[in-house]
Coordinates of C-alpha atoms and ligand atoms in Angstrom, one line a residue:
M455 CA -16.6 80.8 -14.0
M456 CA -13.7 80.0 -11.7
R457 CA -14.7 77.1 -9.5
H458 CA -13.5 76.7 -5.9
A459 CA -12.0 73.4 -4.7
I460 CA -10.7 71.7 -1.6
L461 CA -7.8 69.4 -1.7
A462 CA -7.6 66.5 0.8
L463 CA -4.2 64.9 1.3
N464 CA -3.5 61.5 2.9
A465 CA 0.3 61.0 3.2
G466 CA 1.6 57.5 3.5
S467 CA 5.1 56.0 3.5
S468 CA 5.8 56.0 -0.2
S469 CA 2.9 57.9 -1.6
I470 CA 0.4 60.7 -1.0
K471 CA -3.2 59.9 -1.9
F472 CA -5.4 62.8 -2.7
G473 CA -9.0 63.8 -3.3
L474 CA -10.1 67.0 -5.0
Y475 CA -13.6 68.3 -4.3
D476 CA -15.5 71.1 -5.9
L477 CA -17.3 73.3 -3.5
E478 CA -20.9 73.6 -4.5
P479 CA -22.6 76.3 -2.4
S480 CA -25.0 74.7 0.2
A481 CA -24.5 71.2 -1.2
E482 CA -22.3 68.2 -0.7
L483 CA -18.7 68.4 -1.9
Q484 CA -18.4 67.0 -5.4
L485 CA -15.5 64.7 -6.0
V486 CA -13.6 65.9 -9.1
S487 CA -10.5 63.8 -8.9
R488 CA -8.9 61.0 -6.9
G489 CA -5.3 60.2 -7.3
K490 CA -1.9 59.5 -6.0
L491 CA 1.6 61.0 -5.9
D492 CA 4.1 58.2 -5.9
L493 CA 7.2 59.4 -4.1
G494 CA 9.4 56.3 -4.5
D495 CA 12.2 55.6 -7.0
A496 CA 9.9 56.5 -10.0
P497 CA 7.9 59.6 -8.8
R498 CA 4.6 59.8 -10.6
L499 CA 1.3 61.7 -10.5
S500 CA -1.8 59.8 -11.4
A501 CA -5.4 60.8 -11.1
K502 CA -8.9 59.6 -12.1
A503 CA -12.2 61.4 -12.3
A504 CA -15.1 60.2 -10.1
D505 CA -16.3 57.9 -13.0
G506 CA -12.9 56.3 -13.2
T507 CA -11.7 58.1 -16.4
V508 CA -7.9 58.7 -16.3
Q509 CA -7.2 62.4 -16.0
C510 CA -3.4 62.2 -15.5
D511 CA -0.7 59.6 -15.4
R512 CA 2.8 61.0 -15.8
P513 CA 6.3 60.7 -14.3
L514 CA 7.7 63.6 -12.3
A515 CA 11.2 64.9 -12.3
G516 CA 13.2 66.1 -9.4
D517 CA 12.9 65.8 -5.6
A518 CA 9.8 63.8 -5.3
R519 CA 8.1 65.2 -2.2
N520 CA 8.4 68.9 -2.9
A521 CA 8.3 68.7 -6.7
G522 CA 5.3 66.3 -6.4
I523 CA 3.2 68.7 -4.5
D524 CA 4.2 71.5 -6.7
A525 CA 3.3 69.5 -9.8
L526 CA -0.1 68.5 -8.2
L527 CA -0.9 72.2 -7.5
D528 CA 0.1 73.1 -11.1
W529 CA -2.0 70.3 -12.5
I530 CA -5.1 71.3 -10.4
E531 CA -4.8 75.0 -11.0
S532 CA -3.7 75.1 -14.6
E533 CA -4.9 71.9 -16.3
L534 CA -8.1 70.9 -14.6
G535 CA -10.4 73.4 -16.0
G536 CA -9.7 76.6 -14.1
R537 CA -10.1 75.7 -10.4
K538 CA -8.9 77.8 -7.5
L539 CA -7.9 75.9 -4.4
I540 CA -9.4 77.6 -1.3
A541 CA -8.2 75.1 1.4
A542 CA -6.3 71.9 1.9
G543 CA -6.8 69.3 4.5
H544 CA -4.5 66.6 5.8
R545 CA -4.6 63.3 7.5
I546 CA -2.4 63.5 10.6
V547 CA -1.5 60.3 12.4
H548 CA -1.2 61.6 15.9
G549 CA -3.1 64.4 17.7
G550 CA -1.9 63.3 21.2
C551 CA -4.2 64.3 24.1
E552 CA -4.4 67.9 22.9
F553 CA -5.8 67.7 19.3
V554 CA -9.1 65.9 19.5
E555 CA -10.9 67.5 16.6
P556 CA -9.9 69.0 13.3
V557 CA -7.8 72.2 13.6
R558 CA -6.6 75.0 11.4
L559 CA -2.9 74.5 10.9
T560 CA -1.1 77.7 12.1
P561 CA 2.6 77.7 12.6
A562 CA 2.1 77.3 16.3
V563 CA -0.2 74.3 15.8
I564 CA 2.3 72.7 13.4
E565 CA 5.0 73.2 16.1
G566 CA 2.7 71.6 18.6
L567 CA 2.2 68.6 16.3
D568 CA 5.9 68.3 15.7
R569 CA 6.4 67.9 19.5
L570 CA 4.3 64.8 19.2
T571 CA 6.8 63.2 16.8
P572 CA 8.3 61.0 19.6
L573 CA 4.9 59.4 20.0
A574 CA 4.9 58.4 16.3
P575 CA 8.5 58.7 15.1
L576 CA 7.9 57.1 11.7
H577 CA 4.5 58.4 10.9
Q578 CA 4.2 62.0 12.3
P579 CA 7.0 63.4 10.1
R580 CA 5.3 61.9 7.0
S581 CA 2.1 63.7 8.0
L582 CA 3.8 67.0 8.6
A583 CA 6.0 67.1 5.5
P584 CA 3.3 67.9 2.9
I585 CA 1.8 70.6 5.3
R586 CA 5.2 72.3 5.4
T587 CA 5.7 72.0 1.7
L588 CA 2.3 73.5 1.0
A589 CA 2.8 76.3 3.5
A590 CA 6.0 77.2 1.7
L591 CA 4.4 77.0 -1.8
R592 CA 1.1 78.7 -0.9
P593 CA 1.5 80.6 2.3
D594 CA -2.0 82.0 2.1
L595 CA -3.8 78.7 1.5
P596 CA -5.7 77.7 4.7
Q597 CA -4.7 74.3 5.8
V598 CA -6.6 72.0 8.2
G599 CA -5.3 68.9 10.1
C600 CA -7.6 65.9 10.8
F601 CA -6.4 63.3 13.3
D602 CA -6.4 59.6 13.2
T603 CA -6.5 59.5 17.0
A604 CA -9.4 61.8 17.5
F605 CA -12.3 59.4 16.8
H606 CA -11.1 57.3 19.8
Q607 CA -11.3 60.0 22.4
T608 CA -14.6 58.5 23.5
I609 CA -13.0 55.3 24.8
D610 CA -13.2 54.8 28.6
L611 CA -10.3 55.2 30.9
I612 CA -10.4 51.5 31.7
V613 CA -9.9 50.7 28.0
S614 CA -7.2 53.2 27.3
R615 CA -5.1 52.7 30.4
F616 CA -2.0 50.4 30.5
A617 CA -1.3 48.6 33.8
L618 CA 1.9 50.6 34.3
P619 CA 2.7 52.9 37.2
R620 CA -0.2 55.3 37.0
K621 CA 2.0 58.5 36.6
Y622 CA 2.7 57.4 33.0
D623 CA -0.9 57.7 32.0
A624 CA -0.9 61.3 33.0
E625 CA 2.3 61.6 30.8
G626 CA 0.3 60.5 27.8
I627 CA 1.4 56.9 27.8
R628 CA -1.9 55.2 27.1
R629 CA -4.0 53.7 24.3
Y630 CA -4.8 56.3 21.6
G631 CA -6.0 54.2 18.6
F632 CA -5.6 55.1 15.0
H633 CA -7.4 54.8 11.6
G634 CA -9.9 57.2 13.1
L635 CA -10.8 59.0 9.8
S636 CA -11.7 55.7 8.3
Y637 CA -13.8 54.7 11.3
E638 CA -15.5 58.1 11.2
Y639 CA -16.4 57.7 7.6
I640 CA -17.8 54.2 8.2
A641 CA -19.8 55.3 11.2
G642 CA -21.3 58.1 8.9
R643 CA -22.1 55.6 6.1
L644 CA -23.8 53.2 8.5
K645 CA -26.0 56.1 9.7
E646 CA -26.8 57.0 6.1
I647 CA -27.8 53.4 5.4
S648 CA -30.1 53.3 8.5
P649 CA -30.0 54.9 12.0
A650 CA -31.1 51.5 13.3
L651 CA -27.9 49.9 11.8
A652 CA -25.7 52.6 13.2
A653 CA -27.1 51.9 16.7
K654 CA -26.0 48.3 16.6
R655 CA -23.1 47.0 18.6
T656 CA -20.6 47.0 15.7
I657 CA -17.0 46.1 15.1
V658 CA -15.3 47.6 12.0
A659 CA -12.3 45.8 10.6
H660 CA -10.0 48.2 8.8
L661 CA -7.7 45.7 7.0
G662 CA -5.2 47.4 4.8
N663 CA -1.4 47.5 4.9
G664 CA -2.0 48.9 8.4
A665 CA -4.8 47.0 10.1
S666 CA -7.0 47.6 13.2
L667 CA -10.4 47.0 14.6
C668 CA -12.8 49.5 16.2
A669 CA -15.7 48.6 18.4
M670 CA -18.5 51.1 18.1
R671 CA -21.7 51.8 20.0
D672 CA -24.0 54.4 18.5
G673 CA -21.3 55.4 16.0
R674 CA -18.7 56.1 18.7
S675 CA -15.5 54.3 19.5
V676 CA -15.5 52.3 22.7
D677 CA -12.4 50.1 22.0
T678 CA -9.8 49.6 19.4
T679 CA -6.8 47.3 18.8
M680 CA -4.1 49.8 18.0
G681 CA -2.8 51.4 21.1
F682 CA 0.0 53.9 22.1
S683 CA 1.4 53.2 18.7
A684 CA 0.2 51.9 15.3
L685 CA 2.1 48.6 16.1
D686 CA -0.4 47.1 18.5
G687 CA -3.2 44.7 17.7
L688 CA -3.6 42.8 14.5
V689 CA -0.9 41.3 12.3
M690 CA -0.2 43.8 9.5
G691 CA 1.6 44.0 6.2
T692 CA 5.0 44.5 7.8
R693 CA 4.1 45.3 11.5
C694 CA 4.0 42.6 14.2
G695 CA 0.8 43.6 16.0
A696 CA 0.3 42.7 19.7
I697 CA 3.4 41.0 21.1
D698 CA 4.6 39.8 24.5
P699 CA 6.7 42.8 25.8
G700 CA 9.1 40.2 27.2
V701 CA 10.2 39.5 23.7
L702 CA 11.3 43.1 23.2
L703 CA 13.1 43.1 26.6
Y704 CA 14.9 39.9 25.5
F705 CA 16.0 41.4 22.2
V706 CA 17.3 44.6 23.9
L707 CA 18.8 43.1 27.1
E708 CA 20.1 39.7 25.9
R709 CA 20.6 40.1 22.2
G710 CA 21.9 43.7 22.4
I711 CA 19.8 44.9 19.5
T712 CA 19.6 48.7 19.3
G713 CA 16.3 50.6 19.7
E714 CA 16.5 51.7 16.0
A715 CA 17.1 48.1 14.8
L716 CA 14.2 46.9 16.9
Q717 CA 11.9 49.6 15.6
H718 CA 12.9 48.7 12.1
M719 CA 12.2 45.0 12.7
L720 CA 8.8 45.6 14.3
Y721 CA 7.5 48.1 11.8
E722 CA 9.2 47.0 8.5
E723 CA 10.2 43.4 8.7
S724 CA 7.4 41.7 10.6
G725 CA 3.8 40.9 10.0
L726 CA 2.8 39.1 6.8
L727 CA 6.2 39.8 5.3
G728 CA 8.1 38.5 8.3
I729 CA 6.1 35.3 8.6
S730 CA 5.9 34.5 4.8
G731 CA 9.5 35.7 4.0
I732 CA 7.9 36.6 0.6
S733 CA 5.8 39.8 0.8
G734 CA 3.7 42.0 3.1
D735 CA 1.1 42.3 0.3
M736 CA -2.0 40.1 0.8
R737 CA -2.6 39.7 -2.9
T738 CA 0.9 38.3 -3.5
L739 CA 0.5 35.9 -0.6
E740 CA -3.0 34.7 -1.7
A741 CA -1.5 34.0 -5.2
S742 CA 1.4 32.0 -3.7
D743 CA 1.7 28.2 -3.2
D744 CA 4.4 28.6 -0.6
P745 CA 3.3 27.1 2.7
H746 CA 4.8 30.1 4.5
A747 CA 2.5 32.4 2.6
R748 CA -0.4 30.2 3.7
E749 CA 0.8 30.4 7.3
A750 CA 1.0 34.2 7.1
V751 CA -2.6 34.5 5.8
D752 CA -3.9 32.0 8.4
L753 CA -2.2 33.9 11.2
F754 CA -3.6 37.2 9.9
A755 CA -7.1 35.7 10.1
F756 CA -6.6 34.0 13.4
R757 CA -5.5 37.1 15.1
A758 CA -8.2 39.3 13.5
A759 CA -10.8 36.8 14.8
R760 CA -9.3 36.6 18.2
E761 CA -9.2 40.4 18.6
T762 CA -12.8 40.7 17.2
A763 CA -13.9 38.4 20.0
A764 CA -12.1 40.5 22.6
L765 CA -13.7 43.7 21.3
A766 CA -17.1 42.0 21.2
N767 CA -16.6 41.5 25.0
T768 CA -16.0 45.2 25.4
L769 CA -19.3 45.8 23.6
G770 CA -21.2 43.1 25.5
G771 CA -22.2 41.4 22.3
L772 CA -21.9 41.8 18.6
E773 CA -24.7 42.7 16.1
C774 CA -22.8 44.0 13.1
L775 CA -19.3 43.3 11.6
V776 CA -18.0 45.6 8.9
F777 CA -15.0 44.9 6.6
T778 CA -13.2 47.8 5.0
A779 CA -9.8 48.9 3.4
G780 CA -7.8 47.0 0.8
I781 CA -8.0 43.5 2.3
G782 CA -11.4 44.0 4.0
E783 CA -13.0 45.2 0.8
R784 CA -11.4 42.9 -1.7
S785 CA -10.2 39.6 -0.1
A786 CA -13.1 37.2 0.1
P787 CA -10.9 34.4 1.4
V788 CA -9.6 36.5 4.4
R789 CA -13.2 37.6 5.3
M790 CA -14.3 34.0 5.1
A791 CA -11.4 32.7 7.3
I792 CA -12.2 35.4 9.9
C793 CA -15.9 34.8 9.9
E794 CA -15.6 31.0 10.1
R795 CA -13.6 31.4 13.3
L796 CA -16.3 33.6 14.8
H797 CA -19.2 31.3 14.0
W798 CA -19.7 30.5 17.7
L799 CA -20.5 34.2 18.2
G800 CA -23.4 34.1 15.7
V801 CA -21.4 35.2 12.7
A802 CA -22.7 33.3 9.6
I803 CA -21.2 34.3 6.3
D804 CA -22.9 33.7 3.0
E805 CA -20.4 32.2 0.6
P806 CA -21.8 33.5 -2.7
S807 CA -22.4 37.0 -1.4
N808 CA -18.9 37.1 0.1
A809 CA -17.4 35.8 -3.2
S810 CA -19.1 38.6 -5.1
H811 CA -18.2 41.3 -2.5
A812 CA -21.8 42.1 -1.9
E813 CA -22.8 44.9 0.4
I814 CA -24.3 42.4 2.9
I815 CA -22.4 39.1 3.1
S816 CA -24.1 37.5 6.1
R817 CA -26.7 34.7 5.8
P818 CA -30.3 35.7 6.5
D819 CA -30.1 33.6 9.7
S820 CA -26.9 35.2 10.9
K821 CA -27.2 36.8 14.4
V822 CA -24.5 39.3 13.2
E823 CA -25.0 41.4 10.1
I824 CA -21.8 41.3 8.1
R825 CA -21.2 44.2 5.7
V826 CA -18.5 45.3 3.2
V827 CA -18.1 49.1 3.1
A828 CA -15.5 50.9 1.0
T829 CA -13.8 53.5 3.2
D830 CA -13.1 57.0 2.1
E831 CA -10.7 58.9 4.4
E832 CA -10.2 61.8 1.9
S833 CA -13.9 62.7 1.9
I834 CA -13.9 63.0 5.7
I835 CA -10.8 65.2 5.5
A836 CA -12.5 67.4 2.8
R837 CA -15.7 67.8 4.9
H838 CA -13.7 68.9 8.0
T839 CA -11.6 71.2 5.9
R840 CA -14.6 72.9 4.5
V841 CA -15.8 73.7 8.0
Q842 CA -12.5 74.5 9.7
G843 CA -11.1 76.3 6.7
N844 CA -14.2 78.5 6.5
A845 CA -14.4 77.5 2.9
Ligands
ADP1438 P1 -3.1 51.3 2.9 O1 -3.2 50.8 4.4 O2 -1.7 51.5 2.4 O3 -4.1 52.4 2.5 P2 -4.9 49.5 1.4 O4 -6.1 49.8 2.2 O5 -4.8 49.9 0.0 O6 -3.5 50.0 2.1 O7 -4.7 47.9 1.5 C1 -3.5 47.3 0.9 C2 -3.7 45.8 1.1 O8 -4.9 45.3 0.4 C3 -2.5 45.0 0.5 O9 -2.1 44.0 1.4 C4 -3.1 44.5 -0.8 O10 -2.5 43.3 -1.2 C5 -4.5 44.2 -0.3 N1 -5.4 44.0 -1.4 C6 -5.8 44.9 -2.4 N2 -6.6 44.3 -3.3 C7 -6.7 43.0 -2.9 C8 -7.4 41.8 -3.5 N3 -8.1 41.9 -4.6 N4 -7.3 40.7 -2.8 C9 -6.6 40.6 -1.7 N5 -5.9 41.6 -1.1 C10 -6.0 42.8 -1.7

């Protein structure tokens, strides 16, 4: 029997992560495959089954982005045991004020999303590229867009507003927040673990190459560290995080740096990479003896703790702290450094549980429950795609 499947795509700067899910009638989606299309100098398709078995790992020829998606479709439809794709879902960085829930991607919607490109000039085109490629390759395949900004539509005006002349807020210049699909997944997981846990005043620390925090009450976003752009807030792999706007004025007005060069510096040359001069990759820095690498890791933790305290203020207290994404799930030293700085707030981390990446890493006497939860943006995309794509 031909099985029906949903493809969830999560496009990044140099790769597209994907999840493939079988559609079981009246049941949860079943993960069949999780993988990555590398689009860099050596294009590659790799995929593993839910149990970790390697299903595919091969180089791709030709123009990576188009050929990559073509090869992925071929692989799913011809080699993976007779599956028919019935819908595809995408992570889209920016939904602006208009797109606050998942949406079927018609040509008019795609155009509307393209008009948001000035709000996320580096990320929005990356989100839209695979949608256009898929539309060209499979014009009849329903596609659904899921927005990183949507989860934060619940934040109050006082949190989202910048202290600029007020007309700019009406023009969309305000805090949007990102990583919403990850936060939505975590909110759902906490609820599955226990409704009492989900009701706690919670801060989720999504610490990956991009990094942000989200303050949640009853599973809804009330504050977040990223703002108008994905530059604000925490120190990231290559992004600066929050910075005195006077520094930017100084670069433009006194040093004559162009907007493009400044954009490149803030997004690509700053953060862990900028401070260490070595790498934007936390694993590399943790393995290095260089004092600049140490400084970069220390600043990462300092700023994460500082912003956690700020968000705890928005929440009026803190009862649960969740770590997720590459660094949050796997770096015990970074979790330790952040939690130690938050000890005054009642955060007491248990060293052995932290070292073993246990689910709960707080001490029994900690006022704040500290958890490690693996995020899964693709499963959220697939769930929304099932609903919106009428699959
Ligand atoms: P993205 O934001 O691209 O999805 P990830 O969530 O995969 O990124 O996070 C990537 C970051 O996680 C990198 O800085 C990487 O070094 C870090 N990381 C992954 N594994 C570990 C580990 N075992 N220890 C420390 N850092 C890790």
